[in-house]
Amino acid sequence: MARKLPAVDVVLVGFGWTAAILGQELTDAGLNVVALERGGWRDTSTDFGVTFAQDELRYYWRRALFEEPARETLTFRNDQSQTALPMRHLGSFLPATGVGGAGIHWNGQNWRFLPSDFVAKSHNTQRYGSLPDGMTIQDWGVTYEELEPYYDRFEYICGISGKAGNLNGKIQAGGNPFEGPRKREYPNPPMEMAYAPTLFAQAATETGHVPFPCPSANMSRAYTNPLGVTLGPCTYCGFCEKFGCGNYSKSSPQTTILPVLMRKKNFELRTECEVLSVKHDMAAKRATGVIYVDTQGEEWEQPAEIVVLCAFAQHNPWLMMLSGIGQRYNPQTGEGTLGKNYAYQIVSSVDVFFDDKIMNPFVGAGALGIGVDEYNGDNFDHAGLGFIGGGYLACWQTNGRPIETHPVPKGTPKWGAKWKQAVAKNYLTTATIATHGAVMSHRGNYLDLDPTYHDVHGRPLLRLTFDYTDNEHKMSDYLTDRAAEIAKAMKPREFHAKKREGHYSIVPYQTTHNTGGAIMGTDPKSSVVNRYLQTWDLHNLFVMGSCVFPQNPGYNPTGTVGALTYWAADAIKNKYLKNPGALVQA
């Protein structure tokens, strides 16, 4: 029997980017807020000091920042004909645990989605006619224009480094000409560019593209954000993705919001407290609180007037399933919405080898790179190509970490003396062009509960059913071919295009860009949450994060996650609190 605690105004489940934003916004509105985080406290000065933060063995290979599959994992299969098996070791994606969540270990690539991304179904249907069989994409229920002020707010909280390409409808030299119009410049100028991205920019220009510095949450200079929190300039150490930043140079909850939020008397953080379920009164259409367990194994009930799920993308729909909230998706009939439209990202690359050009790959940062956007979203005519969607091409110089980084030409042995010689020869003289593609939602890709496997608390594990479709393969091949054209223009000794082939594999790391499962929309028959991220079933239950994306565009998700969180926070403060109830009538 759970012990009941005094009620609070708001309880936040998880404490990463979305919970930090909501904690700050809702306490500013005068609410008493409690955040529950399953992991421990993490602080920049004590947890990521520069004397040990660059420990590749600890953080990359031993996964010090991430959830432990022995305690909590999921099962995976490519399609319904297979038996799903547990993911015993983290691979394709890396869910974090602890204060700051994935905002600690992200690389800092921060994008705005294209205006057409938010109306994917109506836009593509209008331009190209019917969609491929089995594709279940839909419009978001919110537009780029509505989200623009909230993108801006997140960028200024984070101090994003970049160059605007479209200011109030006027294209700006040096920026991304395909981006949606923004009201003002980035808060910081672009980062100083390394040699490999500079070579890429020259070749991209020669081949008719418009290269631009990618927007970065790695600071190009010292910056003080609107909350009065100061970040330091990036030192280009190359330990961003999968690592915490000890220099206060990468935007994270710890370096942007928590120094202010943690001092507030109406905010409380409880760490090492794992939420087991959401309590609710279906007749009253409201959540009543959550049940959580502490490190002693004792269960507690935390009543609250508002419950907000702020956990990792897959965990939010999983918690709703475990709590009996919503109608779970049935891929055979197409009925139900909870678990529907899981999507991911599809990536490929082209390695470019030189003899006479020194790249110094160890000088880098998570979002240090030059991109081109001609093949993203619907920026190009897809007629006759056999796919919709797209992605960006970029030359990143993110790291030269010695355990992880050993580029070698095609045909090199996997081990032995010749492999070592190839690594030594090519380590300093290799650049990589990456493609980062969208994944359109498909009827057969979804989340549900596994009938066999359980976690340490006896709860059914989440089951992931996912594979790439022809649409993704054709689109990714197209992007890779375009990247190879730019690689050739860089005039290398040789280059090697590595296309994405075969079924999706959960084993090798790719991205932590998991989306869908609790998707947003305009109709409860096709979505889990409305345009304000409020669940259709319980008016005081809100769901944050990329699990609300109806499909996954070609960009990294964090910028849009931040914008949607500020959008939802504004709706809670200025609409819901004045008149608690459904913000959108079904």
Coordinates of C-alpha atoms in Angstrom, one line a residue:
M1 CA 0.0 0.0 0.0
A2 CA 1.5 3.3 -1.1
R3 CA 1.9 6.0 1.6
K4 CA 0.0 9.1 0.6
L5 CA 1.8 12.5 0.6
P6 CA 0.3 16.0 0.8
A7 CA -1.0 17.2 -2.6
V8 CA 0.9 19.6 -4.8
D9 CA -0.1 21.8 -7.7
V10 CA 2.0 20.0 -10.3
V11 CA 4.1 16.8 -10.4
L12 CA 6.6 16.3 -13.2
V13 CA 7.7 12.8 -14.1
G14 CA 11.3 12.9 -15.2
F15 CA 13.7 15.8 -15.0
G16 CA 15.4 16.6 -18.3
W17 CA 14.9 19.5 -20.7
T18 CA 11.1 19.5 -20.7
A19 CA 10.7 19.2 -16.9
A20 CA 13.3 22.0 -16.3
I21 CA 11.5 24.3 -18.6
L22 CA 8.1 23.5 -17.1
G23 CA 9.5 23.7 -13.5
Q24 CA 10.7 27.2 -14.2
E25 CA 7.6 28.4 -16.0
L26 CA 5.0 27.0 -13.6
T27 CA 6.8 28.1 -10.5
D28 CA 7.0 31.5 -12.0
A29 CA 3.2 31.3 -12.3
G30 CA 3.1 30.7 -8.5
L31 CA 2.4 26.9 -8.5
N32 CA 4.0 24.5 -6.1
V33 CA 5.9 22.0 -8.3
V34 CA 7.5 18.6 -7.5
A35 CA 9.7 16.8 -10.0
L36 CA 10.4 13.0 -9.7
E37 CA 13.6 11.7 -11.3
R38 CA 14.5 8.0 -11.4
G39 CA 18.2 8.7 -11.5
G40 CA 20.6 10.7 -9.3
W41 CA 21.7 14.3 -9.0
R42 CA 24.1 15.5 -11.7
D43 CA 25.9 18.8 -11.4
T44 CA 28.4 20.3 -13.8
S45 CA 31.1 21.2 -11.3
T46 CA 31.0 17.9 -9.4
D47 CA 30.0 15.4 -12.0
F48 CA 31.7 16.7 -15.2
G49 CA 34.9 18.4 -14.0
V50 CA 37.4 18.8 -16.7
T51 CA 39.8 16.5 -14.9
F52 CA 37.7 13.4 -15.7
A53 CA 34.8 14.5 -18.1
Q54 CA 36.8 13.4 -21.1
D55 CA 36.9 9.7 -20.0
E56 CA 35.9 7.9 -23.1
L57 CA 35.9 4.4 -21.5
R58 CA 33.6 5.5 -18.7
Y59 CA 31.1 7.5 -20.6
Y60 CA 31.0 6.1 -24.1
W61 CA 31.8 2.4 -23.6
R62 CA 30.6 1.8 -20.1
R63 CA 27.5 4.1 -20.6
A64 CA 27.9 6.0 -17.3
L65 CA 25.1 8.5 -18.1
F66 CA 22.5 6.1 -19.4
E67 CA 19.8 3.7 -18.2
E68 CA 20.9 0.2 -17.1
P69 CA 19.3 -2.5 -19.3
A70 CA 19.6 -4.9 -16.4
R71 CA 17.0 -2.8 -14.6
E72 CA 14.9 -1.3 -17.4
T73 CA 14.9 -2.0 -21.1
L74 CA 12.6 -2.8 -23.9
T75 CA 12.0 -5.6 -26.3
F76 CA 12.5 -5.3 -30.1
R77 CA 11.4 -6.9 -33.3
N78 CA 11.3 -5.7 -37.0
D79 CA 7.8 -6.9 -37.6
Q80 CA 4.8 -8.8 -36.1
S81 CA 6.0 -12.2 -37.5
Q82 CA 9.0 -12.1 -35.1
T83 CA 9.2 -12.7 -31.4
A84 CA 10.6 -9.6 -29.7
L85 CA 13.7 -10.0 -27.5
P86 CA 15.1 -7.7 -24.8
M87 CA 17.8 -5.2 -25.7
R88 CA 20.5 -6.4 -23.3
H89 CA 23.0 -3.7 -24.2
L90 CA 22.2 -0.1 -25.2
G91 CA 23.0 0.4 -28.9
S92 CA 20.9 2.2 -31.5
F93 CA 19.8 4.9 -29.0
L94 CA 20.9 5.9 -25.5
P95 CA 18.1 6.9 -23.0
A96 CA 19.7 8.8 -20.2
T97 CA 19.0 8.6 -16.5
G98 CA 19.7 11.3 -13.9
V99 CA 19.0 15.0 -13.6
G100 CA 19.3 16.7 -17.0
G101 CA 18.4 13.5 -18.9
A102 CA 19.5 13.4 -22.5
G103 CA 20.1 17.1 -22.3
I104 CA 23.4 16.2 -20.6
H105 CA 24.8 14.0 -23.4
W106 CA 23.3 15.5 -26.5
N107 CA 25.8 16.9 -29.0
G108 CA 24.1 20.3 -29.3
Q109 CA 22.7 20.2 -32.8
N110 CA 19.6 22.4 -32.5
W111 CA 17.2 22.9 -35.4
R112 CA 13.8 24.3 -36.2
F113 CA 11.6 22.1 -38.3
L114 CA 10.5 23.3 -41.7
P115 CA 7.0 24.9 -42.0
S116 CA 5.9 22.1 -44.3
D117 CA 7.0 19.5 -41.7
F118 CA 4.0 20.5 -39.5
V119 CA 1.5 19.8 -42.2
A120 CA 3.2 16.7 -43.7
K121 CA 0.0 14.9 -44.7
S122 CA -1.9 17.8 -46.2
H123 CA 1.1 19.3 -47.9
N124 CA 2.4 16.1 -49.5
T125 CA -1.1 14.9 -50.5
Q126 CA -1.8 18.3 -52.1
R127 CA 1.5 18.4 -54.0
Y128 CA 2.0 14.7 -54.9
G129 CA -1.4 13.0 -54.6
S130 CA -1.9 9.8 -52.6
L131 CA 0.6 8.6 -50.1
P132 CA 2.4 5.2 -50.2
D133 CA 0.4 2.3 -48.9
G134 CA 0.6 1.9 -45.1
M135 CA 2.0 5.4 -44.5
T136 CA 0.2 6.9 -41.5
I137 CA 1.6 10.5 -41.4
Q138 CA -0.6 13.3 -40.2
D139 CA -0.6 17.0 -39.6
W140 CA 0.5 18.1 -36.1
G141 CA -2.3 20.5 -35.2
V142 CA 0.1 23.3 -34.7
T143 CA 2.0 25.4 -37.3
Y144 CA 5.5 26.7 -37.6
E145 CA 4.1 30.3 -37.4
E146 CA 2.5 29.5 -34.0
L147 CA 5.7 27.9 -32.7
E148 CA 8.1 30.5 -33.9
P149 CA 8.1 32.6 -30.7
Y150 CA 8.7 29.5 -28.7
Y151 CA 11.6 28.3 -30.9
D152 CA 13.0 31.8 -30.3
R153 CA 12.6 31.5 -26.5
F154 CA 14.4 28.1 -26.4
E155 CA 17.2 29.4 -28.6
Y156 CA 17.8 32.4 -26.3
I157 CA 17.7 30.3 -23.1
C158 CA 20.3 28.0 -24.7
G159 CA 22.4 30.7 -26.4
I160 CA 22.3 28.9 -29.7
S161 CA 25.2 29.8 -32.1
G162 CA 24.3 30.3 -35.7
K163 CA 23.4 32.5 -38.6
A164 CA 19.8 33.4 -39.6
G165 CA 18.9 32.5 -43.2
N166 CA 15.4 34.0 -43.2
L167 CA 14.7 37.1 -41.2
N168 CA 11.0 38.1 -41.4
G169 CA 10.8 36.6 -44.9
K170 CA 14.0 38.1 -46.2
I171 CA 16.7 35.7 -47.2
Q172 CA 20.0 36.4 -45.5
A173 CA 23.5 35.7 -46.9
G174 CA 25.4 33.1 -45.0
G175 CA 22.4 31.4 -43.4
N176 CA 20.1 28.6 -44.3
P177 CA 17.8 29.9 -47.1
F178 CA 15.3 27.1 -46.6
E179 CA 14.5 27.7 -43.0
G180 CA 11.2 29.2 -41.9
P181 CA 11.1 32.9 -41.2
R182 CA 12.4 34.0 -37.8
K183 CA 11.9 37.2 -36.0
R184 CA 15.5 37.9 -35.0
E185 CA 19.0 36.6 -35.3
Y186 CA 20.5 33.8 -33.3
P187 CA 21.7 34.9 -29.8
N188 CA 25.3 34.0 -30.7
P189 CA 27.3 34.1 -33.9
P190 CA 28.4 30.8 -35.6
M191 CA 31.3 28.7 -34.2
E192 CA 34.8 29.0 -35.6
M193 CA 34.9 26.4 -38.3
A194 CA 37.4 23.6 -38.6
Y195 CA 39.2 22.6 -41.8
A196 CA 37.0 19.6 -42.9
P197 CA 33.7 21.5 -42.8
T198 CA 35.4 24.4 -44.6
L199 CA 36.5 22.1 -47.5
F200 CA 32.9 20.7 -47.6
A201 CA 31.5 24.2 -47.8
Q202 CA 33.8 25.0 -50.8
A203 CA 32.8 21.8 -52.6
A204 CA 29.1 22.3 -51.8
T205 CA 29.2 25.8 -53.3
E206 CA 31.0 24.5 -56.4
T207 CA 28.2 21.9 -56.9
G208 CA 25.5 24.5 -56.7
H209 CA 24.4 24.2 -53.0
V210 CA 24.1 26.9 -50.4
P211 CA 26.2 25.8 -47.4
F212 CA 25.7 27.4 -43.9
P213 CA 27.0 27.0 -40.4
C214 CA 24.8 24.5 -38.5
P215 CA 23.0 25.9 -35.4
S216 CA 24.9 24.9 -32.3
A217 CA 24.2 24.7 -28.5
N218 CA 28.0 24.8 -28.1
M219 CA 28.8 28.4 -27.2
S220 CA 30.8 30.4 -29.8
R221 CA 31.4 33.0 -27.0
A222 CA 30.6 33.7 -23.4
Y223 CA 26.8 34.2 -23.1
T224 CA 24.3 35.2 -20.4
N225 CA 20.8 34.0 -21.0
P226 CA 17.5 35.7 -20.1
L227 CA 17.4 34.0 -16.7
G228 CA 20.8 35.5 -15.9
V229 CA 22.7 32.3 -16.2
T230 CA 26.2 32.6 -17.8
L231 CA 27.8 30.0 -20.1
G232 CA 31.4 29.9 -21.2
P233 CA 32.9 29.7 -24.7
C234 CA 33.5 26.3 -26.2
T235 CA 37.1 25.0 -26.0
Y236 CA 36.5 22.6 -29.0
C237 CA 37.6 19.6 -26.9
G238 CA 35.3 17.2 -28.9
F239 CA 33.7 15.5 -25.9
C240 CA 30.0 16.5 -26.4
E241 CA 27.8 13.7 -27.6
K242 CA 27.6 11.0 -24.9
F243 CA 29.5 13.2 -22.5
G244 CA 28.7 16.0 -20.0
C245 CA 30.4 19.4 -20.6
G246 CA 32.7 20.4 -17.8
N247 CA 33.3 23.9 -19.3
Y248 CA 29.7 25.2 -18.9
S249 CA 30.0 25.6 -22.7
K250 CA 27.2 23.3 -23.9
S251 CA 23.5 24.1 -23.2
S252 CA 21.9 21.7 -20.8
P253 CA 19.3 22.1 -18.0
Q254 CA 22.3 22.4 -15.6
T255 CA 23.9 25.3 -17.5
T256 CA 20.7 27.2 -18.5
I257 CA 17.8 26.8 -16.0
L258 CA 18.6 24.8 -12.9
P259 CA 20.8 27.4 -11.2
V260 CA 17.6 29.6 -11.0
L261 CA 15.0 26.9 -10.6
M262 CA 16.7 24.9 -7.8
R263 CA 16.7 28.0 -5.5
K264 CA 13.0 28.4 -5.6
K265 CA 11.0 27.6 -2.5
N266 CA 8.0 26.4 -4.5
F267 CA 10.0 23.8 -6.3
E268 CA 11.2 20.4 -5.0
L269 CA 13.2 17.8 -6.8
R270 CA 13.2 14.2 -5.6
T271 CA 15.9 12.0 -7.1
E272 CA 16.2 8.2 -7.3
C273 CA 12.4 8.0 -7.3
E274 CA 10.9 6.0 -10.2
V275 CA 7.3 6.6 -11.1
L276 CA 5.4 3.3 -11.5
S277 CA 2.0 4.6 -12.7
V278 CA -0.3 7.5 -13.0
K279 CA -3.4 7.4 -10.8
H280 CA -6.6 8.7 -12.4
D281 CA -10.3 9.0 -12.1
M282 CA -11.7 8.2 -15.6
A283 CA -15.2 9.3 -14.7
A284 CA -14.0 12.7 -13.7
K285 CA -11.6 12.7 -16.7
R286 CA -8.6 13.7 -14.5
A287 CA -5.4 12.3 -13.2
T288 CA -5.1 12.4 -9.4
G289 CA -1.3 11.9 -9.0
V290 CA 1.4 9.3 -9.4
I291 CA 2.7 6.2 -7.6
Y292 CA 6.5 6.1 -7.3
V293 CA 9.1 3.9 -5.5
D294 CA 12.2 5.1 -3.7
T295 CA 15.6 3.5 -3.3
Q296 CA 14.3 1.6 -0.2
G297 CA 11.6 -0.1 -2.3
E298 CA 8.9 1.9 -0.5
E299 CA 5.9 3.1 -2.6
W300 CA 4.5 6.6 -2.3
E301 CA 1.5 8.3 -3.7
Q302 CA 2.0 11.9 -4.8
P303 CA -1.4 13.6 -5.4
A304 CA -1.3 16.6 -7.8
E305 CA -3.7 18.9 -9.5
I306 CA -1.7 18.6 -12.8
V307 CA 0.5 15.7 -13.9
V308 CA 3.0 16.1 -16.6
L309 CA 5.0 13.3 -18.2
C310 CA 8.5 14.5 -19.0
A311 CA 10.4 11.3 -19.4
F312 CA 12.2 9.9 -22.4
A313 CA 10.2 9.5 -25.7
Q314 CA 9.5 5.8 -25.3
H315 CA 8.9 6.0 -21.5
N316 CA 5.9 8.4 -21.6
P317 CA 3.6 6.2 -23.8
W318 CA 4.9 3.1 -21.8
L319 CA 3.8 4.7 -18.5
M320 CA 0.4 5.6 -20.0
M321 CA -0.1 2.0 -21.1
L322 CA 0.9 0.7 -17.7
S323 CA -1.6 3.1 -16.1
G324 CA -4.5 2.0 -18.3
I325 CA -4.8 5.5 -20.0
G326 CA -5.9 5.7 -23.6
Q327 CA -6.7 3.1 -26.2
R328 CA -3.7 1.1 -27.3
Y329 CA -3.0 1.0 -31.0
N330 CA -4.0 -2.1 -33.0
P331 CA -2.0 -2.4 -36.2
Q332 CA -4.4 -4.9 -37.7
T333 CA -7.5 -2.8 -37.5
G334 CA -5.8 0.7 -37.3
E335 CA -7.9 1.5 -34.2
G336 CA -6.5 3.1 -31.1
T337 CA -3.8 5.7 -30.9
L338 CA -1.5 5.0 -27.9
G339 CA 1.7 3.5 -29.3
K340 CA 0.9 4.5 -32.9
N341 CA 3.4 6.1 -35.3
Y342 CA 6.7 5.2 -33.7
A343 CA 9.4 6.7 -35.9
Y344 CA 13.2 7.1 -35.8
Q345 CA 15.9 8.6 -38.1
I346 CA 17.8 7.1 -41.0
V347 CA 21.4 8.0 -41.4
S348 CA 24.3 7.2 -43.8
S349 CA 27.7 8.7 -44.5
V350 CA 30.5 9.2 -47.0
D351 CA 34.1 9.0 -45.8
V352 CA 36.5 11.2 -47.7
F353 CA 40.2 10.4 -47.6
F354 CA 43.0 12.8 -48.4
D355 CA 46.8 12.5 -48.7
D356 CA 47.8 16.1 -48.3
K357 CA 45.2 17.7 -46.1
I358 CA 45.4 17.6 -42.2
M359 CA 42.0 17.7 -40.5
N360 CA 43.1 17.6 -36.8
P361 CA 39.8 15.7 -36.0
F362 CA 40.4 16.0 -32.2
V363 CA 39.6 19.7 -32.5
G364 CA 35.8 19.6 -32.5
A365 CA 32.4 20.1 -30.9
G366 CA 29.1 18.3 -31.0
A367 CA 27.5 20.7 -33.4
L368 CA 30.5 22.1 -35.2
G369 CA 29.7 21.7 -38.9
I370 CA 28.5 23.0 -42.2
G371 CA 25.2 21.8 -43.7
V372 CA 23.2 22.0 -46.9
D373 CA 19.4 21.8 -46.8
E374 CA 18.5 21.5 -50.5
Y375 CA 17.3 17.9 -49.9
N376 CA 15.4 18.3 -46.7
G377 CA 11.7 18.0 -46.2
D378 CA 10.0 19.2 -49.4
N379 CA 12.7 21.6 -50.4
F380 CA 13.1 19.7 -53.7
D381 CA 10.6 18.2 -56.2
H382 CA 10.0 14.6 -55.3
A383 CA 7.9 13.8 -58.4
G384 CA 9.0 10.5 -59.9
L385 CA 11.5 9.7 -57.1
G386 CA 9.3 7.2 -55.3
F387 CA 9.5 8.7 -51.8
I388 CA 8.6 11.7 -49.7
G389 CA 10.6 13.4 -47.0
G390 CA 14.3 14.1 -47.0
G391 CA 17.1 15.2 -44.7
Y392 CA 20.2 17.4 -44.4
L393 CA 23.8 16.8 -45.5
A394 CA 26.5 18.0 -43.2
C395 CA 30.2 17.7 -42.6
W396 CA 30.6 17.6 -38.8
Q397 CA 33.8 17.7 -36.9
T398 CA 32.6 16.5 -33.6
N399 CA 35.5 14.5 -32.2
G400 CA 38.7 12.5 -32.7
R401 CA 38.2 10.3 -29.7
P402 CA 40.8 7.6 -30.0
I403 CA 38.8 4.6 -29.0
E404 CA 35.8 5.5 -31.2
T405 CA 37.5 7.2 -34.1
H406 CA 39.5 5.1 -36.6
P407 CA 38.4 5.8 -40.2
V408 CA 39.9 3.4 -42.8
P409 CA 39.3 3.0 -46.6
K410 CA 37.1 0.3 -48.0
G411 CA 38.8 -3.1 -48.2
T412 CA 41.0 -2.6 -45.1
P413 CA 41.2 -5.7 -42.8
K414 CA 39.1 -5.5 -39.7
W415 CA 42.1 -6.1 -37.4
G416 CA 45.8 -6.8 -37.4
A417 CA 48.9 -4.9 -38.7
K418 CA 47.4 -3.6 -41.9
W419 CA 44.4 -2.3 -40.0
K420 CA 46.7 -0.4 -37.6
Q421 CA 48.7 1.0 -40.4
A422 CA 45.5 2.2 -42.1
V423 CA 44.3 3.9 -38.9
A424 CA 47.6 5.7 -38.4
K425 CA 47.7 6.8 -42.0
N426 CA 44.1 8.1 -42.2
Y427 CA 43.3 9.4 -38.7
L428 CA 44.4 13.0 -39.4
T429 CA 43.5 13.1 -43.1
T430 CA 39.8 11.9 -43.2
A431 CA 36.6 13.9 -43.3
T432 CA 33.0 12.5 -43.2
I433 CA 29.9 13.8 -44.8
A434 CA 26.8 12.7 -42.9
T435 CA 23.2 12.4 -44.1
H436 CA 20.4 12.7 -41.5
G437 CA 17.0 11.6 -42.9
A438 CA 13.4 11.7 -41.9
V439 CA 11.3 8.6 -41.1
M440 CA 7.7 8.7 -42.2
S441 CA 5.3 6.9 -39.8
H442 CA 4.0 3.5 -41.0
R443 CA 1.2 1.3 -40.0
G444 CA 3.5 -1.5 -38.9
N445 CA 5.8 0.6 -36.7
Y446 CA 4.5 1.0 -33.2
L447 CA 4.9 0.5 -29.4
D448 CA 2.9 -1.9 -27.2
L449 CA 3.4 -4.0 -24.1
D450 CA 5.5 -7.2 -24.3
P451 CA 3.5 -10.3 -23.3
T452 CA 6.5 -12.1 -21.9
Y453 CA 9.2 -9.9 -20.4
H454 CA 9.0 -7.7 -17.3
D455 CA 11.2 -5.1 -15.5
V456 CA 12.5 -5.2 -12.0
H457 CA 9.1 -4.0 -10.7
G458 CA 7.2 -6.8 -12.5
R459 CA 5.8 -4.4 -15.1
P460 CA 5.6 -5.6 -18.7
L461 CA 8.4 -4.2 -20.8
L462 CA 7.7 -1.9 -23.7
R463 CA 7.8 -3.7 -27.0
L464 CA 9.1 -1.8 -30.0
T465 CA 8.2 -3.0 -33.5
F466 CA 10.0 -1.1 -36.2
D467 CA 11.7 -1.4 -39.6
Y468 CA 12.6 1.0 -42.4
T469 CA 10.3 0.9 -45.4
D470 CA 11.0 1.4 -49.1
N471 CA 10.3 5.1 -48.6
E472 CA 13.1 5.5 -46.1
H473 CA 15.6 3.4 -48.1
K474 CA 14.9 5.3 -51.4
M475 CA 15.1 8.6 -49.7
S476 CA 18.4 7.7 -47.8
D477 CA 20.0 6.4 -51.0
Y478 CA 19.1 9.6 -52.7
L479 CA 20.7 11.7 -49.9
T480 CA 23.8 9.5 -49.9
D481 CA 24.2 9.9 -53.7
R482 CA 24.0 13.7 -53.3
A483 CA 26.6 13.6 -50.5
A484 CA 28.9 11.5 -52.7
E485 CA 28.7 14.2 -55.4
I486 CA 29.9 16.8 -52.9
A487 CA 32.6 14.3 -51.7
K488 CA 33.9 14.0 -55.2
A489 CA 34.1 17.7 -55.6
M490 CA 36.3 17.9 -52.5
K491 CA 39.0 16.2 -54.7
P492 CA 40.1 13.5 -52.3
R493 CA 42.4 10.5 -52.9
E494 CA 39.2 8.4 -52.6
F495 CA 35.8 8.3 -50.9
H496 CA 33.5 5.6 -49.7
A497 CA 29.8 6.0 -49.6
K498 CA 28.2 3.9 -46.9
K499 CA 24.5 3.5 -47.7
R500 CA 21.9 2.3 -45.2
E501 CA 21.1 -1.2 -46.3
G502 CA 18.8 -4.0 -45.1
H503 CA 16.6 -4.1 -42.0
Y504 CA 16.8 -1.6 -39.1
S505 CA 19.2 -3.0 -36.5
I506 CA 19.0 -2.0 -32.8
V507 CA 22.6 -3.0 -32.2
P508 CA 24.9 -0.2 -33.5
Y509 CA 24.5 3.4 -32.2
Q510 CA 22.7 5.7 -34.7
T511 CA 20.8 8.5 -33.0
T512 CA 18.8 9.0 -29.8
H513 CA 16.0 10.6 -31.9
N514 CA 13.0 8.3 -31.0
T515 CA 9.6 9.8 -31.8
G516 CA 5.9 8.9 -31.7
G517 CA 3.7 6.7 -29.5
A518 CA 1.8 9.6 -27.9
I519 CA 1.2 11.7 -31.0
M520 CA -0.4 15.1 -31.2
G521 CA -3.2 16.1 -33.5
T522 CA -6.7 17.6 -33.9
D523 CA -8.9 14.5 -33.3
P524 CA -8.9 12.0 -30.5
K525 CA -9.5 9.3 -33.0
S526 CA -6.1 9.8 -34.5
S527 CA -4.0 11.3 -31.7
V528 CA -3.2 10.9 -28.0
V529 CA -2.8 14.6 -27.1
N530 CA -4.2 17.8 -28.6
R531 CA -2.3 20.7 -30.0
Y532 CA -1.4 21.9 -26.4
L533 CA 0.0 18.4 -25.5
Q534 CA -3.0 17.8 -23.2
T535 CA -4.3 14.2 -23.3
W536 CA -7.8 13.8 -24.7
D537 CA -8.7 11.3 -21.9
L538 CA -7.6 13.3 -18.8
H539 CA -7.7 17.0 -19.0
N540 CA -5.0 17.6 -16.3
L541 CA -2.5 15.1 -17.8
F542 CA 0.0 16.6 -20.2
V543 CA 2.7 14.8 -22.2
M544 CA 6.0 16.4 -23.3
G545 CA 8.8 15.4 -25.6
S546 CA 9.3 13.9 -29.0
C547 CA 6.8 11.1 -28.3
V548 CA 4.2 13.6 -29.5
F549 CA 5.7 13.9 -33.0
P550 CA 3.3 12.3 -35.5
Q551 CA 6.3 11.5 -37.7
N552 CA 10.0 12.3 -37.7
P553 CA 11.3 15.1 -39.9
G554 CA 14.9 15.2 -41.2
Y555 CA 16.3 17.3 -38.3
N556 CA 17.4 16.6 -34.8
P557 CA 14.4 16.9 -32.5
T558 CA 15.6 18.9 -29.5
G559 CA 14.8 22.4 -30.7
T560 CA 11.3 21.4 -31.5
V561 CA 10.9 19.6 -28.2
G562 CA 11.9 22.8 -26.4
A563 CA 9.6 25.0 -28.5
L564 CA 6.6 22.6 -27.9
T565 CA 7.3 22.6 -24.2
Y566 CA 7.3 26.4 -24.0
W567 CA 4.1 26.4 -26.1
A568 CA 2.4 23.9 -23.7
A569 CA 3.6 25.8 -20.7
D570 CA 2.1 29.0 -22.0
A571 CA -1.2 27.2 -22.6
I572 CA -1.2 25.8 -19.1
K573 CA -0.5 29.2 -17.5
N574 CA -2.7 31.3 -19.6
K575 CA -5.6 29.0 -20.6
Y576 CA -5.8 25.9 -18.4
L577 CA -5.3 27.6 -15.0
K578 CA -8.0 30.1 -15.7
N579 CA -10.5 27.4 -16.7
P580 CA -9.4 23.8 -15.9
G581 CA -10.7 21.4 -18.5
A582 CA -10.3 20.4 -22.1
L583 CA -8.4 23.1 -24.0
V584 CA -9.7 21.7 -27.3
Q585 CA -13.2 20.3 -27.7
A586 CA -13.2 16.8 -29.3

